[in-house]
Amino acid sequence: MSTSAPAPSEAATATQQAPPKSKRSLLIKIFVGLLLVGFIIYVIVDLATTNNTRRIITDFLDWVEDNPAAGVFAFIGVYFIATIFFIPGLILTLGAGFVFANALGLGVGIFLATVAVFFGALLGSCAAFLIGRYLLRDCVSNLTKKYVIFEAIDVGENLWDNSLFL
């Protein structure tokens, strides 16, 4: 068994195969960016014309007021998704308090809104951690190579056997 360096032709082949991955990554980023821009443009145009987005949100809030028990679980689900996709929770938190207070009264409504927001954020942050840790580990490891601070955190985590972050 020889442990010699790869032949120049193998190294050249490896470098020739690298650009398609970066090209594919670039195309995915462009696609996601265009999708987000398209969604933003749709919402802006919709709010200026037909108000479908506003109607959907209003219908959801009315449904939550009519069905407070199911509304708690619906808010947990919505907050869960919002947490995973890094959507700021301030509007959802205030909306939960407003809707549940209108439906059930100030004391019980605020309590249920707090419970719904807490569990939605808790479950969403746990899911975001697990997605980043296991499903997107390759993307995270690429970030550690790209940015020095992430590499230092990764080295510290390995040195202290994960007790550093507990």
mmCIF file with all atom_site columns, C-alpha atoms in Angstrom:
data_model
loop_
_atom_site.group_PDB
_atom_site.id
_atom_site.type_symbol
_atom_site.label_atom_id
_atom_site.label_alt_id
_atom_site.label_comp_id
_atom_site.label_asym_id
_atom_site.label_entity_id
_atom_site.label_seq_id
_atom_site.pdbx_PDB_ins_code
_atom_site.Cartn_x
_atom_site.Cartn_y
_atom_site.Cartn_z
_atom_site.occupancy
_atom_site.B_iso_or_equiv
_atom_site.pdbx_formal_charge
_atom_site.auth_seq_id
_atom_site.auth_comp_id
_atom_site.auth_asym_id
_atom_site.auth_atom_id
_atom_site.pdbx_PDB_model_num
ATOM 1   C CA . MET A 1 1   ? 0.000   0.000  0.000   1.00 0.00 ? 1   MET A CA 1
ATOM 2   C CA . SER A 1 2   ? 1.456   3.255  -1.035  1.00 0.00 ? 2   SER A CA 1
ATOM 3   C CA . THR A 1 3   ? 0.403   6.523  0.489   1.00 0.00 ? 3   THR A CA 1
ATOM 4   C CA . SER A 1 4   ? 1.698   8.739  -2.257  1.00 0.00 ? 4   SER A CA 1
ATOM 5   C CA . ALA A 1 5   ? 0.010   11.924 -3.335  1.00 0.00 ? 5   ALA A CA 1
ATOM 6   C CA . PRO A 1 6   ? -2.587  11.651 -6.092  1.00 0.00 ? 6   PRO A CA 1
ATOM 7   C CA . ALA A 1 7   ? -1.359  11.843 -9.631  1.00 0.00 ? 7   ALA A CA 1
ATOM 8   C CA . PRO A 1 8   ? -1.609  15.253 -11.314 1.00 0.00 ? 8   PRO A CA 1
ATOM 9   C CA . SER A 1 9   ? -4.348  13.966 -13.608 1.00 0.00 ? 9   SER A CA 1
ATOM 10  C CA . GLU A 1 10  ? -6.466  12.934 -10.583 1.00 0.00 ? 10  GLU A CA 1
ATOM 11  C CA . ALA A 1 11  ? -6.014  16.350 -8.973  1.00 0.00 ? 11  ALA A CA 1
ATOM 12  C CA . ALA A 1 12  ? -6.955  18.064 -12.230 1.00 0.00 ? 12  ALA A CA 1
ATOM 13  C CA . THR A 1 13  ? -10.059 15.900 -12.519 1.00 0.00 ? 13  THR A CA 1
ATOM 14  C CA . ALA A 1 14  ? -11.086 16.764 -8.953  1.00 0.00 ? 14  ALA A CA 1
ATOM 15  C CA . THR A 1 15  ? -10.736 20.492 -9.636  1.00 0.00 ? 15  THR A CA 1
ATOM 16  C CA . GLN A 1 16  ? -12.652 20.173 -12.876 1.00 0.00 ? 16  GLN A CA 1
ATOM 17  C CA . GLN A 1 17  ? -15.529 18.517 -11.031 1.00 0.00 ? 17  GLN A CA 1
ATOM 18  C CA . ALA A 1 18  ? -15.707 21.192 -8.306  1.00 0.00 ? 18  ALA A CA 1
ATOM 19  C CA . PRO A 1 19  ? -17.243 24.004 -10.417 1.00 0.00 ? 19  PRO A CA 1
ATOM 20  C CA . PRO A 1 20  ? -20.530 22.180 -11.144 1.00 0.00 ? 20  PRO A CA 1
ATOM 21  C CA . LYS A 1 21  ? -21.200 21.946 -7.393  1.00 0.00 ? 21  LYS A CA 1
ATOM 22  C CA . SER A 1 22  ? -20.543 25.646 -6.909  1.00 0.00 ? 22  SER A CA 1
ATOM 23  C CA . LYS A 1 23  ? -22.555 26.420 -10.045 1.00 0.00 ? 23  LYS A CA 1
ATOM 24  C CA . ARG A 1 24  ? -25.423 24.303 -8.738  1.00 0.00 ? 24  ARG A CA 1
ATOM 25  C CA . SER A 1 25  ? -25.193 26.037 -5.364  1.00 0.00 ? 25  SER A CA 1
ATOM 26  C CA . LEU A 1 26  ? -25.285 29.414 -7.100  1.00 0.00 ? 26  LEU A CA 1
ATOM 27  C CA . LEU A 1 27  ? -28.332 28.384 -9.138  1.00 0.00 ? 27  LEU A CA 1
ATOM 28  C CA . ILE A 1 28  ? -30.127 27.228 -5.987  1.00 0.00 ? 28  ILE A CA 1
ATOM 29  C CA . LYS A 1 29  ? -29.351 30.529 -4.259  1.00 0.00 ? 29  LYS A CA 1
ATOM 30  C CA . ILE A 1 30  ? -30.590 32.491 -7.266  1.00 0.00 ? 30  ILE A CA 1
ATOM 31  C CA . PHE A 1 31  ? -33.767 30.389 -7.421  1.00 0.00 ? 31  PHE A CA 1
ATOM 32  C CA . VAL A 1 32  ? -34.507 30.846 -3.723  1.00 0.00 ? 32  VAL A CA 1
ATOM 33  C CA . GLY A 1 33  ? -33.768 34.569 -3.971  1.00 0.00 ? 33  GLY A CA 1
ATOM 34  C CA . LEU A 1 34  ? -36.079 34.966 -6.972  1.00 0.00 ? 34  LEU A CA 1
ATOM 35  C CA . LEU A 1 35  ? -38.758 32.968 -5.176  1.00 0.00 ? 35  LEU A CA 1
ATOM 36  C CA . LEU A 1 36  ? -38.538 35.250 -2.125  1.00 0.00 ? 36  LEU A CA 1
ATOM 37  C CA . VAL A 1 37  ? -38.536 38.411 -4.255  1.00 0.00 ? 37  VAL A CA 1
ATOM 38  C CA . GLY A 1 38  ? -41.516 37.067 -6.208  1.00 0.00 ? 38  GLY A CA 1
ATOM 39  C CA . PHE A 1 39  ? -43.396 36.375 -2.981  1.00 0.00 ? 39  PHE A CA 1
ATOM 40  C CA . ILE A 1 40  ? -42.655 39.869 -1.663  1.00 0.00 ? 40  ILE A CA 1
ATOM 41  C CA . ILE A 1 41  ? -43.799 41.437 -4.937  1.00 0.00 ? 41  ILE A CA 1
ATOM 42  C CA . TYR A 1 42  ? -46.968 39.319 -4.847  1.00 0.00 ? 42  TYR A CA 1
ATOM 43  C CA . VAL A 1 43  ? -47.792 40.473 -1.313  1.00 0.00 ? 43  VAL A CA 1
ATOM 44  C CA . ILE A 1 44  ? -47.179 44.136 -2.180  1.00 0.00 ? 44  ILE A CA 1
ATOM 45  C CA . VAL A 1 45  ? -49.270 43.973 -5.350  1.00 0.00 ? 45  VAL A CA 1
ATOM 46  C CA . ASP A 1 46  ? -51.958 41.967 -3.570  1.00 0.00 ? 46  ASP A CA 1
ATOM 47  C CA . LEU A 1 47  ? -52.205 44.470 -0.729  1.00 0.00 ? 47  LEU A CA 1
ATOM 48  C CA . ALA A 1 48  ? -52.570 47.281 -3.277  1.00 0.00 ? 48  ALA A CA 1
ATOM 49  C CA . THR A 1 49  ? -55.250 45.488 -5.310  1.00 0.00 ? 49  THR A CA 1
ATOM 50  C CA . THR A 1 50  ? -57.274 42.450 -4.145  1.00 0.00 ? 50  THR A CA 1
ATOM 51  C CA . ASN A 1 51  ? -56.220 42.149 -0.462  1.00 0.00 ? 51  ASN A CA 1
ATOM 52  C CA . ASN A 1 52  ? -56.197 38.333 -0.547  1.00 0.00 ? 52  ASN A CA 1
ATOM 53  C CA . THR A 1 53  ? -53.293 38.230 1.916   1.00 0.00 ? 53  THR A CA 1
ATOM 54  C CA . ARG A 1 54  ? -55.078 40.484 4.382   1.00 0.00 ? 54  ARG A CA 1
ATOM 55  C CA . ARG A 1 55  ? -58.274 38.455 3.980   1.00 0.00 ? 55  ARG A CA 1
ATOM 56  C CA . ILE A 1 56  ? -56.429 35.181 4.702   1.00 0.00 ? 56  ILE A CA 1
ATOM 57  C CA . ILE A 1 57  ? -54.830 36.611 7.844   1.00 0.00 ? 57  ILE A CA 1
ATOM 58  C CA . THR A 1 58  ? -58.135 38.095 8.990   1.00 0.00 ? 58  THR A CA 1
ATOM 59  C CA . ASP A 1 59  ? -59.945 34.807 8.344   1.00 0.00 ? 59  ASP A CA 1
ATOM 60  C CA . PHE A 1 60  ? -57.306 32.935 10.345  1.00 0.00 ? 60  PHE A CA 1
ATOM 61  C CA . LEU A 1 61  ? -57.599 35.362 13.269  1.00 0.00 ? 61  LEU A CA 1
ATOM 62  C CA . ASP A 1 62  ? -61.408 35.160 13.152  1.00 0.00 ? 62  ASP A CA 1
ATOM 63  C CA . TRP A 1 63  ? -61.192 31.371 13.114  1.00 0.00 ? 63  TRP A CA 1
ATOM 64  C CA . VAL A 1 64  ? -58.899 31.452 16.148  1.00 0.00 ? 64  VAL A CA 1
ATOM 65  C CA . GLU A 1 65  ? -61.388 33.693 17.978  1.00 0.00 ? 65  GLU A CA 1
ATOM 66  C CA . ASP A 1 66  ? -64.222 31.282 17.136  1.00 0.00 ? 66  ASP A CA 1
ATOM 67  C CA . ASN A 1 67  ? -62.188 28.161 18.028  1.00 0.00 ? 67  ASN A CA 1
ATOM 68  C CA . PRO A 1 68  ? -59.861 29.108 20.893  1.00 0.00 ? 68  PRO A CA 1
ATOM 69  C CA . ALA A 1 69  ? -58.911 25.532 21.853  1.00 0.00 ? 69  ALA A CA 1
ATOM 70  C CA . ALA A 1 70  ? -57.902 24.597 18.313  1.00 0.00 ? 70  ALA A CA 1
ATOM 71  C CA . GLY A 1 71  ? -56.517 28.115 17.872  1.00 0.00 ? 71  GLY A CA 1
ATOM 72  C CA . VAL A 1 72  ? -53.904 27.492 20.558  1.00 0.00 ? 72  VAL A CA 1
ATOM 73  C CA . PHE A 1 73  ? -52.571 24.520 18.609  1.00 0.00 ? 73  PHE A CA 1
ATOM 74  C CA . ALA A 1 74  ? -52.795 26.429 15.331  1.00 0.00 ? 74  ALA A CA 1
ATOM 75  C CA . PHE A 1 75  ? -50.746 29.277 16.811  1.00 0.00 ? 75  PHE A CA 1
ATOM 76  C CA . ILE A 1 76  ? -48.206 26.776 18.114  1.00 0.00 ? 76  ILE A CA 1
ATOM 77  C CA . GLY A 1 77  ? -47.910 25.363 14.584  1.00 0.00 ? 77  GLY A CA 1
ATOM 78  C CA . VAL A 1 78  ? -47.628 28.771 12.954  1.00 0.00 ? 78  VAL A CA 1
ATOM 79  C CA . TYR A 1 79  ? -45.037 29.916 15.494  1.00 0.00 ? 79  TYR A CA 1
ATOM 80  C CA . PHE A 1 80  ? -43.150 26.639 15.018  1.00 0.00 ? 80  PHE A CA 1
ATOM 81  C CA . ILE A 1 81  ? -42.876 27.249 11.257  1.00 0.00 ? 81  ILE A CA 1
ATOM 82  C CA . ALA A 1 82  ? -42.032 30.932 11.754  1.00 0.00 ? 82  ALA A CA 1
ATOM 83  C CA . THR A 1 83  ? -39.198 30.036 14.134  1.00 0.00 ? 83  THR A CA 1
ATOM 84  C CA . ILE A 1 84  ? -37.681 27.534 11.718  1.00 0.00 ? 84  ILE A CA 1
ATOM 85  C CA . PHE A 1 85  ? -37.737 30.058 8.865   1.00 0.00 ? 85  PHE A CA 1
ATOM 86  C CA . PHE A 1 86  ? -36.384 32.925 11.028  1.00 0.00 ? 86  PHE A CA 1
ATOM 87  C CA . ILE A 1 87  ? -39.561 34.971 10.711  1.00 0.00 ? 87  ILE A CA 1
ATOM 88  C CA . PRO A 1 88  ? -39.608 37.533 13.529  1.00 0.00 ? 88  PRO A CA 1
ATOM 89  C CA . GLY A 1 89  ? -42.064 36.509 16.204  1.00 0.00 ? 89  GLY A CA 1
ATOM 90  C CA . LEU A 1 90  ? -42.986 39.953 17.508  1.00 0.00 ? 90  LEU A CA 1
ATOM 91  C CA . ILE A 1 91  ? -46.032 40.360 15.271  1.00 0.00 ? 91  ILE A CA 1
ATOM 92  C CA . LEU A 1 92  ? -47.162 36.791 15.949  1.00 0.00 ? 92  LEU A CA 1
ATOM 93  C CA . THR A 1 93  ? -46.719 37.260 19.695  1.00 0.00 ? 93  THR A CA 1
ATOM 94  C CA . LEU A 1 94  ? -48.689 40.505 19.767  1.00 0.00 ? 94  LEU A CA 1
ATOM 95  C CA . GLY A 1 95  ? -51.319 39.014 17.450  1.00 0.00 ? 95  GLY A CA 1
ATOM 96  C CA . ALA A 1 96  ? -51.725 35.985 19.713  1.00 0.00 ? 96  ALA A CA 1
ATOM 97  C CA . GLY A 1 97  ? -52.255 38.211 22.734  1.00 0.00 ? 97  GLY A CA 1
ATOM 98  C CA . PHE A 1 98  ? -54.765 40.383 20.897  1.00 0.00 ? 98  PHE A CA 1
ATOM 99  C CA . VAL A 1 99  ? -56.768 37.502 19.419  1.00 0.00 ? 99  VAL A CA 1
ATOM 100 C CA . PHE A 1 100 ? -56.928 35.357 22.533  1.00 0.00 ? 100 PHE A CA 1
ATOM 101 C CA . ALA A 1 101 ? -57.708 38.357 24.743  1.00 0.00 ? 101 ALA A CA 1
ATOM 102 C CA . ASN A 1 102 ? -60.622 39.250 22.461  1.00 0.00 ? 102 ASN A CA 1
ATOM 103 C CA . ALA A 1 103 ? -61.861 35.658 22.387  1.00 0.00 ? 103 ALA A CA 1
ATOM 104 C CA . LEU A 1 104 ? -61.497 34.669 26.054  1.00 0.00 ? 104 LEU A CA 1
ATOM 105 C CA . GLY A 1 105 ? -61.037 37.821 28.064  1.00 0.00 ? 105 GLY A CA 1
ATOM 106 C CA . LEU A 1 106 ? -57.893 39.563 29.163  1.00 0.00 ? 106 LEU A CA 1
ATOM 107 C CA . GLY A 1 107 ? -56.577 37.203 31.857  1.00 0.00 ? 107 GLY A CA 1
ATOM 108 C CA . VAL A 1 108 ? -57.260 33.800 30.296  1.00 0.00 ? 108 VAL A CA 1
ATOM 109 C CA . GLY A 1 109 ? -56.573 35.075 26.773  1.00 0.00 ? 109 GLY A CA 1
ATOM 110 C CA . ILE A 1 110 ? -53.152 36.461 27.619  1.00 0.00 ? 110 ILE A CA 1
ATOM 111 C CA . PHE A 1 111 ? -52.304 33.267 29.520  1.00 0.00 ? 111 PHE A CA 1
ATOM 112 C CA . LEU A 1 112 ? -53.257 31.033 26.561  1.00 0.00 ? 112 LEU A CA 1
ATOM 113 C CA . ALA A 1 113 ? -51.407 33.318 24.148  1.00 0.00 ? 113 ALA A CA 1
ATOM 114 C CA . THR A 1 114 ? -48.304 33.117 26.336  1.00 0.00 ? 114 THR A CA 1
ATOM 115 C CA . VAL A 1 115 ? -48.519 29.323 26.471  1.00 0.00 ? 115 VAL A CA 1
ATOM 116 C CA . ALA A 1 116 ? -49.032 29.074 22.699  1.00 0.00 ? 116 ALA A CA 1
ATOM 117 C CA . VAL A 1 117 ? -46.140 31.413 21.928  1.00 0.00 ? 117 VAL A CA 1
ATOM 118 C CA . PHE A 1 118 ? -43.836 29.714 24.455  1.00 0.00 ? 118 PHE A CA 1
ATOM 119 C CA . PHE A 1 119 ? -44.430 26.199 23.168  1.00 0.00 ? 119 PHE A CA 1
ATOM 120 C CA . GLY A 1 120 ? -44.351 27.280 19.520  1.00 0.00 ? 120 GLY A CA 1
ATOM 121 C CA . ALA A 1 121 ? -41.012 29.015 20.016  1.00 0.00 ? 121 ALA A CA 1
ATOM 122 C CA . LEU A 1 122 ? -39.642 26.138 22.104  1.00 0.00 ? 122 LEU A CA 1
ATOM 123 C CA . LEU A 1 123 ? -40.587 23.447 19.590  1.00 0.00 ? 123 LEU A CA 1
ATOM 124 C CA . GLY A 1 124 ? -39.486 25.609 16.651  1.00 0.00 ? 124 GLY A CA 1
ATOM 125 C CA . SER A 1 125 ? -36.081 26.333 18.150  1.00 0.00 ? 125 SER A CA 1
ATOM 126 C CA . CYS A 1 126 ? -35.558 22.648 18.961  1.00 0.00 ? 126 CYS A CA 1
ATOM 127 C CA . ALA A 1 127 ? -36.486 21.736 15.384  1.00 0.00 ? 127 ALA A CA 1
ATOM 128 C CA . ALA A 1 128 ? -34.195 24.449 13.981  1.00 0.00 ? 128 ALA A CA 1
ATOM 129 C CA . PHE A 1 129 ? -31.330 23.112 16.087  1.00 0.00 ? 129 PHE A CA 1
ATOM 130 C CA . LEU A 1 130 ? -31.922 19.527 14.959  1.00 0.00 ? 130 LEU A CA 1
ATOM 131 C CA . ILE A 1 131 ? -32.193 20.571 11.319  1.00 0.00 ? 131 ILE A CA 1
ATOM 132 C CA . GLY A 1 132 ? -28.947 22.525 11.554  1.00 0.00 ? 132 GLY A CA 1
ATOM 133 C CA . ARG A 1 133 ? -27.195 19.796 13.502  1.00 0.00 ? 133 ARG A CA 1
ATOM 134 C CA . TYR A 1 134 ? -28.164 16.778 11.430  1.00 0.00 ? 134 TYR A CA 1
ATOM 135 C CA . LEU A 1 135 ? -29.806 17.672 8.114   1.00 0.00 ? 135 LEU A CA 1
ATOM 136 C CA . LEU A 1 136 ? -27.732 20.721 7.205   1.00 0.00 ? 136 LEU A CA 1
ATOM 137 C CA . ARG A 1 137 ? -24.440 19.687 8.818   1.00 0.00 ? 137 ARG A CA 1
ATOM 138 C CA . ASP A 1 138 ? -22.573 19.993 5.510   1.00 0.00 ? 138 ASP A CA 1
ATOM 139 C CA . CYS A 1 139 ? -23.713 23.589 5.054   1.00 0.00 ? 139 CYS A CA 1
ATOM 140 C CA . VAL A 1 140 ? -22.702 24.386 8.619   1.00 0.00 ? 140 VAL A CA 1
ATOM 141 C CA . SER A 1 141 ? -19.292 22.769 8.151   1.00 0.00 ? 141 SER A CA 1
ATOM 142 C CA . ASN A 1 142 ? -18.780 24.892 5.014   1.00 0.00 ? 142 ASN A CA 1
ATOM 143 C CA . LEU A 1 143 ? -19.509 27.976 7.123   1.00 0.00 ? 143 LEU A CA 1
ATOM 144 C CA . THR A 1 144 ? -16.923 26.895 9.691   1.00 0.00 ? 144 THR A CA 1
ATOM 145 C CA . LYS A 1 145 ? -14.346 26.713 6.932   1.00 0.00 ? 145 LYS A CA 1
ATOM 146 C CA . LYS A 1 146 ? -15.378 30.070 5.506   1.00 0.00 ? 146 LYS A CA 1
ATOM 147 C CA . TYR A 1 147 ? -15.477 32.099 8.743   1.00 0.00 ? 147 TYR A CA 1
ATOM 148 C CA . VAL A 1 148 ? -12.780 31.906 11.411  1.00 0.00 ? 148 VAL A CA 1
ATOM 149 C CA . ILE A 1 149 ? -15.099 32.482 14.374  1.00 0.00 ? 149 ILE A CA 1
ATOM 150 C CA . PHE A 1 150 ? -17.227 29.458 13.488  1.00 0.00 ? 150 PHE A CA 1
ATOM 151 C CA . GLU A 1 151 ? -14.100 27.339 13.178  1.00 0.00 ? 151 GLU A CA 1
ATOM 152 C CA . ALA A 1 152 ? -13.005 28.484 16.642  1.00 0.00 ? 152 ALA A CA 1
ATOM 153 C CA . ILE A 1 153 ? -16.393 27.553 18.086  1.00 0.00 ? 153 ILE A CA 1
ATOM 154 C CA . ASP A 1 154 ? -16.223 24.154 16.402  1.00 0.00 ? 154 ASP A CA 1
ATOM 155 C CA . VAL A 1 155 ? -12.721 23.544 17.788  1.00 0.00 ? 155 VAL A CA 1
ATOM 156 C CA . GLY A 1 156 ? -13.840 24.667 21.255  1.00 0.00 ? 156 GLY A CA 1
ATOM 157 C CA . GLU A 1 157 ? -16.814 22.339 21.099  1.00 0.00 ? 157 GLU A CA 1
ATOM 158 C CA . ASN A 1 158 ? -14.566 19.417 20.203  1.00 0.00 ? 158 ASN A CA 1
ATOM 159 C CA . LEU A 1 159 ? -11.992 20.263 22.917  1.00 0.00 ? 159 LEU A CA 1
ATOM 160 C CA . TRP A 1 160 ? -14.513 20.608 25.722  1.00 0.00 ? 160 TRP A CA 1
ATOM 161 C CA . ASP A 1 161 ? -16.622 17.635 24.621  1.00 0.00 ? 161 ASP A CA 1
ATOM 162 C CA . ASN A 1 162 ? -19.800 19.721 24.180  1.00 0.00 ? 162 ASN A CA 1
ATOM 163 C CA . SER A 1 163 ? -19.850 20.751 27.882  1.00 0.00 ? 163 SER A CA 1
ATOM 164 C CA . LEU A 1 164 ? -18.849 24.281 26.846  1.00 0.00 ? 164 LEU A CA 1
ATOM 165 C CA . PHE A 1 165 ? -22.310 24.913 25.451  1.00 0.00 ? 165 PHE A CA 1
ATOM 166 C CA . LEU A 1 166 ? -24.275 23.451 28.346  1.00 0.00 ? 166 LEU A CA 1
#
